[in-house]
CSV table of C-alpha atoms in Angstrom, one decimal:
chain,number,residue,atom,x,y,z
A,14,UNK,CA,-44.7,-46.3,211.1
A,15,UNK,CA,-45.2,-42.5,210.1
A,16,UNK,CA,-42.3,-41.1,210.4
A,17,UNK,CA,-38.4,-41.6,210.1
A,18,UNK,CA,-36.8,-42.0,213.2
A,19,UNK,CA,-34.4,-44.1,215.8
A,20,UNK,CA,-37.6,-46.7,216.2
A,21,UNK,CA,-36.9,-47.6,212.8
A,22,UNK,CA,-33.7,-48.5,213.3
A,23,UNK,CA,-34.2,-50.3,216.3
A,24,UNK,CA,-36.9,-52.3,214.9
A,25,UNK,CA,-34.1,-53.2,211.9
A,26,UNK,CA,-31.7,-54.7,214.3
A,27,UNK,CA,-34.4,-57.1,215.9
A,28,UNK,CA,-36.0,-58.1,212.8
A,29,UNK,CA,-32.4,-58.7,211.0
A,30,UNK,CA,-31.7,-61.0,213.9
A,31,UNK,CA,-35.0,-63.1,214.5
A,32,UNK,CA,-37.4,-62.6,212.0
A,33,UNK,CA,-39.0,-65.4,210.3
A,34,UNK,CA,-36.2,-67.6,211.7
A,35,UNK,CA,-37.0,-70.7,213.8
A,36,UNK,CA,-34.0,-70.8,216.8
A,37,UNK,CA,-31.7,-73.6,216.9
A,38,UNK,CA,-32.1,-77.1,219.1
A,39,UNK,CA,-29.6,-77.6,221.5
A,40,UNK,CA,-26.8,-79.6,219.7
A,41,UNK,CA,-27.7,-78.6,215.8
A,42,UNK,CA,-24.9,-76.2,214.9
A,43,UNK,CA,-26.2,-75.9,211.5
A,44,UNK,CA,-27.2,-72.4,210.2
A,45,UNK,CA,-30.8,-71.4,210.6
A,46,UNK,CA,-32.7,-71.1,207.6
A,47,UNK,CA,-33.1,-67.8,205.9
A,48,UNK,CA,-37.0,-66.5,205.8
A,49,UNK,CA,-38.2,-67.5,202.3
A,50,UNK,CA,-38.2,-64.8,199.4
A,51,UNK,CA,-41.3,-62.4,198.7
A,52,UNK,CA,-43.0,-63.4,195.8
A,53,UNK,CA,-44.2,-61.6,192.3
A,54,UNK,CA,-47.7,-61.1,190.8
A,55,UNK,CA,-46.6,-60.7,187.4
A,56,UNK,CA,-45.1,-64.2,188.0
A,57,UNK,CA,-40.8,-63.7,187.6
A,58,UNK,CA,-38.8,-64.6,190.1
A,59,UNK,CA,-38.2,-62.3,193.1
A,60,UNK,CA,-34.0,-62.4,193.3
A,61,UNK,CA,-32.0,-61.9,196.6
A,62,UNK,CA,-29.3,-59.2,195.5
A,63,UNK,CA,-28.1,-59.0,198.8
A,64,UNK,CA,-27.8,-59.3,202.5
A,65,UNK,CA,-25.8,-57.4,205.2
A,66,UNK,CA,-27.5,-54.0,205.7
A,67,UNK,CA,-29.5,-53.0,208.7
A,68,UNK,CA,-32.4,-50.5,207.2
A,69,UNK,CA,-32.0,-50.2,203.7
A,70,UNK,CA,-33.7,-46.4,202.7
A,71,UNK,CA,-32.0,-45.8,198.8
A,72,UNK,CA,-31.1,-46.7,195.8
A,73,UNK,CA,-28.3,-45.3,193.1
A,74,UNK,CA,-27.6,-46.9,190.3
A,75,UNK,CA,-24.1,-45.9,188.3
A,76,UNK,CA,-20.6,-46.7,187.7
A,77,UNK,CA,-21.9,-50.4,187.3
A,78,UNK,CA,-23.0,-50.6,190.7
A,79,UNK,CA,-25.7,-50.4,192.9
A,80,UNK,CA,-25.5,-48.3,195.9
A,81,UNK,CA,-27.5,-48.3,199.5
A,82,UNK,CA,-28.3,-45.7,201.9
A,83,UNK,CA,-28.5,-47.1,205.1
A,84,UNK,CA,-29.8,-45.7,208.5
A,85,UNK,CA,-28.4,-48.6,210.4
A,86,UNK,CA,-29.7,-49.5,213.8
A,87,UNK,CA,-29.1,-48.4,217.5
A,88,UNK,CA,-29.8,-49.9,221.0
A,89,UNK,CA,-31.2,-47.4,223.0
A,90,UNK,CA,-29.8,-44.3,222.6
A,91,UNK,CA,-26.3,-45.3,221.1
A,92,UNK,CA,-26.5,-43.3,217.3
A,93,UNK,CA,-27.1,-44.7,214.4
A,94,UNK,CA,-24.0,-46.9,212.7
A,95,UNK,CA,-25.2,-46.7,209.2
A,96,UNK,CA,-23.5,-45.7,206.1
A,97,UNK,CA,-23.0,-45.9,202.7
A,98,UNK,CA,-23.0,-49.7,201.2
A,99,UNK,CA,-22.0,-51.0,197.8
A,100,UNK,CA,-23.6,-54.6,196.4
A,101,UNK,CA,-21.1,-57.1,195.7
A,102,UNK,CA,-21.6,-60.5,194.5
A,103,UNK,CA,-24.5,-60.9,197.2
A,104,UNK,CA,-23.3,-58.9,200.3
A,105,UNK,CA,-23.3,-55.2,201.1
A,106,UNK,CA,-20.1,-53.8,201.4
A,107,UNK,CA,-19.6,-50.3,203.8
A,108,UNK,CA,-18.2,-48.0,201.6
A,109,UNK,CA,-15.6,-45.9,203.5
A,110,UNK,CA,-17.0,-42.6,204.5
A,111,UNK,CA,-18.0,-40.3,208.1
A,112,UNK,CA,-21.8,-41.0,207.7
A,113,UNK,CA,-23.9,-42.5,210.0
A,114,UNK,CA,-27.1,-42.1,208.5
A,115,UNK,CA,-27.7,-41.8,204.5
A,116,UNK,CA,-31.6,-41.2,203.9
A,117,UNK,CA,-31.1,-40.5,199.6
A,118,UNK,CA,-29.2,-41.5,196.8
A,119,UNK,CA,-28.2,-40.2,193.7
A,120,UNK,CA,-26.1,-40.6,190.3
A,121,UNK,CA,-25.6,-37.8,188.6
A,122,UNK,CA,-23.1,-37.1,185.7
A,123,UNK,CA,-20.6,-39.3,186.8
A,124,UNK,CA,-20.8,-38.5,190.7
A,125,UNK,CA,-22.8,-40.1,193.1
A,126,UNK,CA,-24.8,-37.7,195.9
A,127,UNK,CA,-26.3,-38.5,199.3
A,128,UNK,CA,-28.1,-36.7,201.7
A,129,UNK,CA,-26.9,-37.6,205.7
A,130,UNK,CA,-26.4,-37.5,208.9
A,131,UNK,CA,-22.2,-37.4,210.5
A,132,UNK,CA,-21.6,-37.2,214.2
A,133,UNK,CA,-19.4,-34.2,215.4
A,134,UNK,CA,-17.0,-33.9,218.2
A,135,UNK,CA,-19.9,-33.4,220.7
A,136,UNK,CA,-21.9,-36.6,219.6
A,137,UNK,CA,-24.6,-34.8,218.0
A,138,UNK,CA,-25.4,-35.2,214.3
A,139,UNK,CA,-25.1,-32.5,211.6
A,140,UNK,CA,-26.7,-33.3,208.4
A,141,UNK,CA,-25.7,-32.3,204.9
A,142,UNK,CA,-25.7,-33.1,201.4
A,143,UNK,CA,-22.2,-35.1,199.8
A,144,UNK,CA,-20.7,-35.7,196.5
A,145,UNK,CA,-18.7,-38.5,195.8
A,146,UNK,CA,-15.9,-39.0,192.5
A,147,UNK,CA,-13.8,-41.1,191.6
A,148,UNK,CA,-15.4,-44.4,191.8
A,149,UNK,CA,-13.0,-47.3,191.5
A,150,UNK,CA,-15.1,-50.8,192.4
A,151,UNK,CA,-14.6,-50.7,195.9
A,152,UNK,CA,-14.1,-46.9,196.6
A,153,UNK,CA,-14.2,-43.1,196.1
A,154,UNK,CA,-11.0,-41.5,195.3
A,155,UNK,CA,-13.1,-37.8,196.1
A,156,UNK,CA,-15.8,-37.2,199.2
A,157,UNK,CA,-16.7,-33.9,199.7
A,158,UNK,CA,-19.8,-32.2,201.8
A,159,UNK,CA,-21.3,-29.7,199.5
A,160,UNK,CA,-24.0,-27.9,202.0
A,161,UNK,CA,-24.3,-28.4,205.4
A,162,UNK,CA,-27.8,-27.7,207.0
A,163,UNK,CA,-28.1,-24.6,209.3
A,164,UNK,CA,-28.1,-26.9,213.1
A,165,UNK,CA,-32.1,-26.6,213.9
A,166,UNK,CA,-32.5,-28.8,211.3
A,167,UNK,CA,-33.8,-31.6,212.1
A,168,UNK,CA,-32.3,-33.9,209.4
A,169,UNK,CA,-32.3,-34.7,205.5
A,170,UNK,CA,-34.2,-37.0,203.8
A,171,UNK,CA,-34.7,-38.3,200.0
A,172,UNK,CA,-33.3,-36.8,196.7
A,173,UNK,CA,-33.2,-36.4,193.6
A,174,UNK,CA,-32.2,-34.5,190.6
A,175,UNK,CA,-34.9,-32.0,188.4
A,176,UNK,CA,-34.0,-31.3,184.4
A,177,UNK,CA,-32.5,-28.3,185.3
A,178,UNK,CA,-29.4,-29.6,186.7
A,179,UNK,CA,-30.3,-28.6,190.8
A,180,UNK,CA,-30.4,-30.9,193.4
A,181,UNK,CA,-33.3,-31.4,195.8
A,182,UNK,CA,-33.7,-33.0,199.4
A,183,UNK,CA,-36.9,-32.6,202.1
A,184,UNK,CA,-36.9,-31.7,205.2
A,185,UNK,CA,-37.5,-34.1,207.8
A,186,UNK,CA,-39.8,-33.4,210.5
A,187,UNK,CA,-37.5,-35.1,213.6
A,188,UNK,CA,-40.4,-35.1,216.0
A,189,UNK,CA,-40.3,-31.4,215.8
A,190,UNK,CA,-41.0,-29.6,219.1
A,191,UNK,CA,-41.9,-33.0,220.7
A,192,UNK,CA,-44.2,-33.9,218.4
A,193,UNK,CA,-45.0,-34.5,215.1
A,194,UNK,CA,-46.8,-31.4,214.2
A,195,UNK,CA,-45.0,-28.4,215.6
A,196,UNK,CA,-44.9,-24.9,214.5
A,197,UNK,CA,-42.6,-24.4,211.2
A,198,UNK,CA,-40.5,-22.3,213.4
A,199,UNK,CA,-39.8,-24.7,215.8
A,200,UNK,CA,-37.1,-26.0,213.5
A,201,UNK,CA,-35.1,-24.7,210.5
A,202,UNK,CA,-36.7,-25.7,206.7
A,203,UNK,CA,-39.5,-27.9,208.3
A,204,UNK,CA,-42.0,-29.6,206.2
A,205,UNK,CA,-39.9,-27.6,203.2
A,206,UNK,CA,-38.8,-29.1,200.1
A,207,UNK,CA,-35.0,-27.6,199.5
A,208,UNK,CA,-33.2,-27.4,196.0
A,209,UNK,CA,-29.2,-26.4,195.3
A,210,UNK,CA,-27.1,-26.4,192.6
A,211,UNK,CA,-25.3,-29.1,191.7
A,212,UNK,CA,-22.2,-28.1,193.8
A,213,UNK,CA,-24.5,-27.4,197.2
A,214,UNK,CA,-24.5,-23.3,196.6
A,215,UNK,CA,-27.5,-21.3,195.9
A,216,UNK,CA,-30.4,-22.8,198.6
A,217,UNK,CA,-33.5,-22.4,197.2
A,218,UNK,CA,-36.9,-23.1,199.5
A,219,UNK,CA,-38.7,-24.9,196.7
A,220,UNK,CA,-42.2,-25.8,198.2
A,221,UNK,CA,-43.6,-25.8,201.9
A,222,UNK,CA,-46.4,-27.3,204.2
A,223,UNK,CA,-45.3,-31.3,203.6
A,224,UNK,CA,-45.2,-33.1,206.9
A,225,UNK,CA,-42.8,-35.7,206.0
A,226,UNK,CA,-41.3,-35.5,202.3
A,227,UNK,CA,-39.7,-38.7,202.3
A,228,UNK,CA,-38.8,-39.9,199.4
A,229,UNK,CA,-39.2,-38.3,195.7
A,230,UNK,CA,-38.5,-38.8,191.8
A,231,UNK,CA,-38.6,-36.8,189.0
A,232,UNK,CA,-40.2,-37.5,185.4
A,233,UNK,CA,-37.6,-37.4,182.3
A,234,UNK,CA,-37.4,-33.7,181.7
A,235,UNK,CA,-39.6,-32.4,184.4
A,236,UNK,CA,-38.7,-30.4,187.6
A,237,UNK,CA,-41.9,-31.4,189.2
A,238,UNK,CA,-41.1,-34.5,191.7
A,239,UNK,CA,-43.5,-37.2,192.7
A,240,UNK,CA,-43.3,-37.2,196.5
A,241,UNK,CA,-43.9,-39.7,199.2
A,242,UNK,CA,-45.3,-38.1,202.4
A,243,UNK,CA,-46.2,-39.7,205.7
A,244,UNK,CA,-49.3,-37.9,207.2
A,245,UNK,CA,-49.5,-36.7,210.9
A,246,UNK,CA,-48.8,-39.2,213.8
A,247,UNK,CA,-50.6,-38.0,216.6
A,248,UNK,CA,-52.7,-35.3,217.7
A,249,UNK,CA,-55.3,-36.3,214.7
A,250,UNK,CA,-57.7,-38.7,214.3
A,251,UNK,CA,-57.3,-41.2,211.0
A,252,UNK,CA,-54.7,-38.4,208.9
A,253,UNK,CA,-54.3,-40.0,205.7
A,254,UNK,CA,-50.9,-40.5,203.2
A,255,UNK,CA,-50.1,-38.9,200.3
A,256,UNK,CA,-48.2,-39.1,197.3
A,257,UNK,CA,-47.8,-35.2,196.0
A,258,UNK,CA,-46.6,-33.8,192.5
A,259,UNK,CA,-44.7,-30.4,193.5
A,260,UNK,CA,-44.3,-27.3,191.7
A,261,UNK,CA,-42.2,-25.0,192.2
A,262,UNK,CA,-43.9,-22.6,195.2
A,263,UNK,CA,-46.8,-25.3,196.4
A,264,UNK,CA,-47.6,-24.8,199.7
A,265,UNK,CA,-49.6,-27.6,201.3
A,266,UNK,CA,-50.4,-26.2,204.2
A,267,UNK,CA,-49.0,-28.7,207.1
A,268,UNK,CA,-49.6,-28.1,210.0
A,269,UNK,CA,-52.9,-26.3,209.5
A,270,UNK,CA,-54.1,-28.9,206.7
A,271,UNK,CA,-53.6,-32.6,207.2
A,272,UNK,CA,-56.7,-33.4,204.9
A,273,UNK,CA,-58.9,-34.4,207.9
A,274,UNK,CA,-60.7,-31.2,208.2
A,275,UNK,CA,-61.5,-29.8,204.3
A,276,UNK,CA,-62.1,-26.4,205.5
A,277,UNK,CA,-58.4,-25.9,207.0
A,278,UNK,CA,-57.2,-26.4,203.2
A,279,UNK,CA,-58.8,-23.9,201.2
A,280,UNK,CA,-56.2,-22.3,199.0
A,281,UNK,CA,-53.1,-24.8,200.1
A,282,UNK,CA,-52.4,-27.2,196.7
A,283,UNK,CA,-53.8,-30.5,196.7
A,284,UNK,CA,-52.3,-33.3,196.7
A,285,UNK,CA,-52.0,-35.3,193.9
A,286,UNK,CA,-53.0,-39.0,195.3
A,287,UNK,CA,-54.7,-39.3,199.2
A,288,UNK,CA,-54.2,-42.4,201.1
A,289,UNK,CA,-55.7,-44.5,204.0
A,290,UNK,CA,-54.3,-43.9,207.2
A,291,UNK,CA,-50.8,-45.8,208.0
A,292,UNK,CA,-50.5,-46.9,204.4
A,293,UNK,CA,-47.2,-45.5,204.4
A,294,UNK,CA,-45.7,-45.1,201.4
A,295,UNK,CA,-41.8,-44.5,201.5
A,296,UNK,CA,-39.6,-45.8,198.5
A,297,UNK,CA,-40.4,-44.5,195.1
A,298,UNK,CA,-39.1,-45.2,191.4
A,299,UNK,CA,-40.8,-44.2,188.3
A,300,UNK,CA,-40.9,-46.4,184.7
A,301,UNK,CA,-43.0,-46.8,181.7
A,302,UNK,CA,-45.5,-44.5,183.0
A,303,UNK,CA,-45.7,-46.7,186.4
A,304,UNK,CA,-44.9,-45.6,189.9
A,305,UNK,CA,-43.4,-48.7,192.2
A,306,UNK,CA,-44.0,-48.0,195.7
A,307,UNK,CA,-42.8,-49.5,198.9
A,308,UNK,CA,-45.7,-49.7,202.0
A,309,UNK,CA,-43.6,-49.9,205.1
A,310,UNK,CA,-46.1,-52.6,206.6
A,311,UNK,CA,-48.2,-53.3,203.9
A,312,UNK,CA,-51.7,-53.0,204.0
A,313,UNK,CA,-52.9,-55.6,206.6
A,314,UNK,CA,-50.4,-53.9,209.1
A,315,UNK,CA,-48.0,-57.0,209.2
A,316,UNK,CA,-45.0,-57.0,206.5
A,317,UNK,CA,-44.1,-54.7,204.0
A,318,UNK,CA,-45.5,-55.0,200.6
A,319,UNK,CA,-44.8,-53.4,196.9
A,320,UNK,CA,-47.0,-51.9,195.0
A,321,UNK,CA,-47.7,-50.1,191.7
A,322,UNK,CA,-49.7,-47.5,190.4
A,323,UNK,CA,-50.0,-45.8,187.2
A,324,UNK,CA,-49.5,-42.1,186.7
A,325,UNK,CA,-52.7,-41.7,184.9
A,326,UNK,CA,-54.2,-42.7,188.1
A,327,UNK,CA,-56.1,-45.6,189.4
A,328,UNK,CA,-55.6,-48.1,192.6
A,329,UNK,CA,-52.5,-49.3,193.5
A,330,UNK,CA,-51.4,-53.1,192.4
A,331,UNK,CA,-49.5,-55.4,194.1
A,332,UNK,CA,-46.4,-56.3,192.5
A,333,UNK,CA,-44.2,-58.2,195.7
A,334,UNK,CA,-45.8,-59.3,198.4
A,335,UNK,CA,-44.7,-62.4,201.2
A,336,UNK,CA,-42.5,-60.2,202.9
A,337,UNK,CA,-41.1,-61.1,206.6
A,338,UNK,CA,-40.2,-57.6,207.8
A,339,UNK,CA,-40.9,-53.8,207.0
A,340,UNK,CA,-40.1,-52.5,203.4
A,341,UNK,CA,-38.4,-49.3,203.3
A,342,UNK,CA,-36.0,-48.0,200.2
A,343,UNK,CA,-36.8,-49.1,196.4
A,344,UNK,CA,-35.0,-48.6,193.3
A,345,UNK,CA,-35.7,-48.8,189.6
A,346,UNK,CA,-33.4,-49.9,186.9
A,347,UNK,CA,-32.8,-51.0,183.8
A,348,UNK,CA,-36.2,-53.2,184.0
A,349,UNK,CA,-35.8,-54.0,187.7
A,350,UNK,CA,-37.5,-52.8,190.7
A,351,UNK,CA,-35.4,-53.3,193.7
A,352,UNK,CA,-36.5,-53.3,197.3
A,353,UNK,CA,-34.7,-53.2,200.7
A,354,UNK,CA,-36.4,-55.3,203.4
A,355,UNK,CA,-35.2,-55.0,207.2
A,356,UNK,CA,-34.3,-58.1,207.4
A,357,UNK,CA,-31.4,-56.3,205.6
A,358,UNK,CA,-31.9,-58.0,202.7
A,359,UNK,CA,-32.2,-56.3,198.8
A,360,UNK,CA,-34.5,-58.6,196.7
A,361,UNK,CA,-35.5,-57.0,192.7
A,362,UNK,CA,-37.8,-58.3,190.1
A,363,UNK,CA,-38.0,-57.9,186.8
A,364,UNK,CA,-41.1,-55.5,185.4
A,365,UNK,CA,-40.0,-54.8,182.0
């Protein structure tokens, strides 16, 4: 899995329904068996928060709740029904709100902010960054879209706010131009990494040349975001994965540079950790000096796994691992690392 798109969220719906579930004899109406927990190597116990989402891709923790982007699933080519979820005493409950799609999640001075997909009149999606007030328990008493992207663009993805108060989302690549590895004009703020003010005004084009920001977070007191981003899908032999810190103005080169010929990425930035092919890593959290990283099918190809890795460098460490289905969003709070599986399930585990 390189890149975010409807396959993910048809694969969610199949492996919510069936994986790691043995199917029922003929006159046993008693309820399957859930798929057993992953499992920790620092040897606490891996908790189930919660079940009922489709494809869990975020995390936001405030207002004494935890919040869940989800992309939902589809069947074909019905759009996506996913949303905004809160987690209540094990289940994930749809907040009320228009989106159909939520890739990021963020709290931030009181207000939580997404970025999304809604369907308009014509059923087509616009995308769009939100701000939400007014948080009661169980709802928003404020919802209000503070950007809209231009409509070539080809979606949102992750977010997250620097030190100096602005907001920033990446670009996602949407199979641009029919593949994976268009032109940057093919579609608007491609392979760019965006930042706003706080209230959505004042677009800034931060840095350029990622294939597939997905998923960042920023250091206390820095600007400079730690980046998730899926290498090339096709058209390449063995592109690798990265995880980039980027500065304000980095260009990185994509398309021209995908790190499998050096010589195309003289003078782009670097990026800060290179990958094997298809170890995509997509959730992110930062604490006590540790990333915590989710690989969508883990190493061996099969189930997702957790990992972390410090910022000082190094290999990456397993920290879950036993999982039935793909790993997508993660979370990290107070102590806890929380993961969303697409079984639909939320498990965390307690790191410090």
């Amino acid at each position: 899995m390189r890149i975010r798109n409807a396959a993910v969220s048809v694969a969610a719906a199949a492996l919510a329904m069936g994986a790691g579930v043995a199917p029922l004899a003929h006159a046993d109406t008693t309820p399957p068996a859930a798929p057993p927990p992953p499992t920790a190597t620092n040897g606490n116990t891996v908790e189930l928060v919660a079940s009922g989402l489709m494809t869990p891709t975020s995390f936001a923790f405030g207002g004494g709740s935890v919040f869940v982007g989800d992309g939902g699933n589809s069947e074909g080519s019905a759009p996506p029904n996913g949303g905004l979820y809160v987690l209540t005493g094990g289940t994930a409950v749809k907040v009320p709100s228009p989106l159909k799609f939520v890739a990021g999640l963020a709290w931030h001075d009181g207000a939580l902010y997404g970025s999304g997909g809604v369907l308009g009149s014509n059923g087509k999606p616009t995308w769009g960054l939100f701000k939400w007030t007014g948080w009661n328990g169980t709802s928003f008493a404020h919802r209000a879209r503070i950007y809209t992207a231009p409509a070539k663009v080809d979606g949102l993805n992750g977010i997250g706010f620097g030190a100096n108060g602005r907001l920033y989302v990446g670009a996602d690549v949407g199979l641009t131009d029919g593949n994976d590895h268009g032109p940057a004009t093919t579609s608007k703020f491609v392979y760019d990494i965006l930042s706003v003010n706080a209230n959505g005004k004042n677009l800034k084009v931060f840095a350029r040349g990622i294939r597939q920001p997905w998923q960042m977070v920023f250091p206390a007191g820095s600007n400079s975001p730690y980046v998730t981003d899926l290498g090339q899908d096709k058209g390449a032999k063995n592109p690798p994965d990265f995880i980039l810190r980027v500065k304000a103005g980095d260009n990185y080169g994509f398309p021209k540079c995908n790190w499998t010929v050096a010589k195309n990425c003289t003078g782009y930035a670097k990026p800060w950790r290179t990958f094997n092919p298809h170890t995509d890593l997509m959730g992110i959290g930062l604490a006590g000096g540790k990333l915590y990283l989710t690989s969508f099918t883990g190493l061996d190809g099969k189930a997702g796994e957790v990992f972390s890795l410090s910022t000082h460098g190094g290999k990456l460490q397993p920290l879950m691992t036993g999982f039935v289905a793909p790993t997508v969003g993660l979370g990290v709070h107070q102590g806890y690392v929380y993961v969303g599986e697409l079984t639909g399930q939320v498990f965390r585990v307690k790191v410090a």
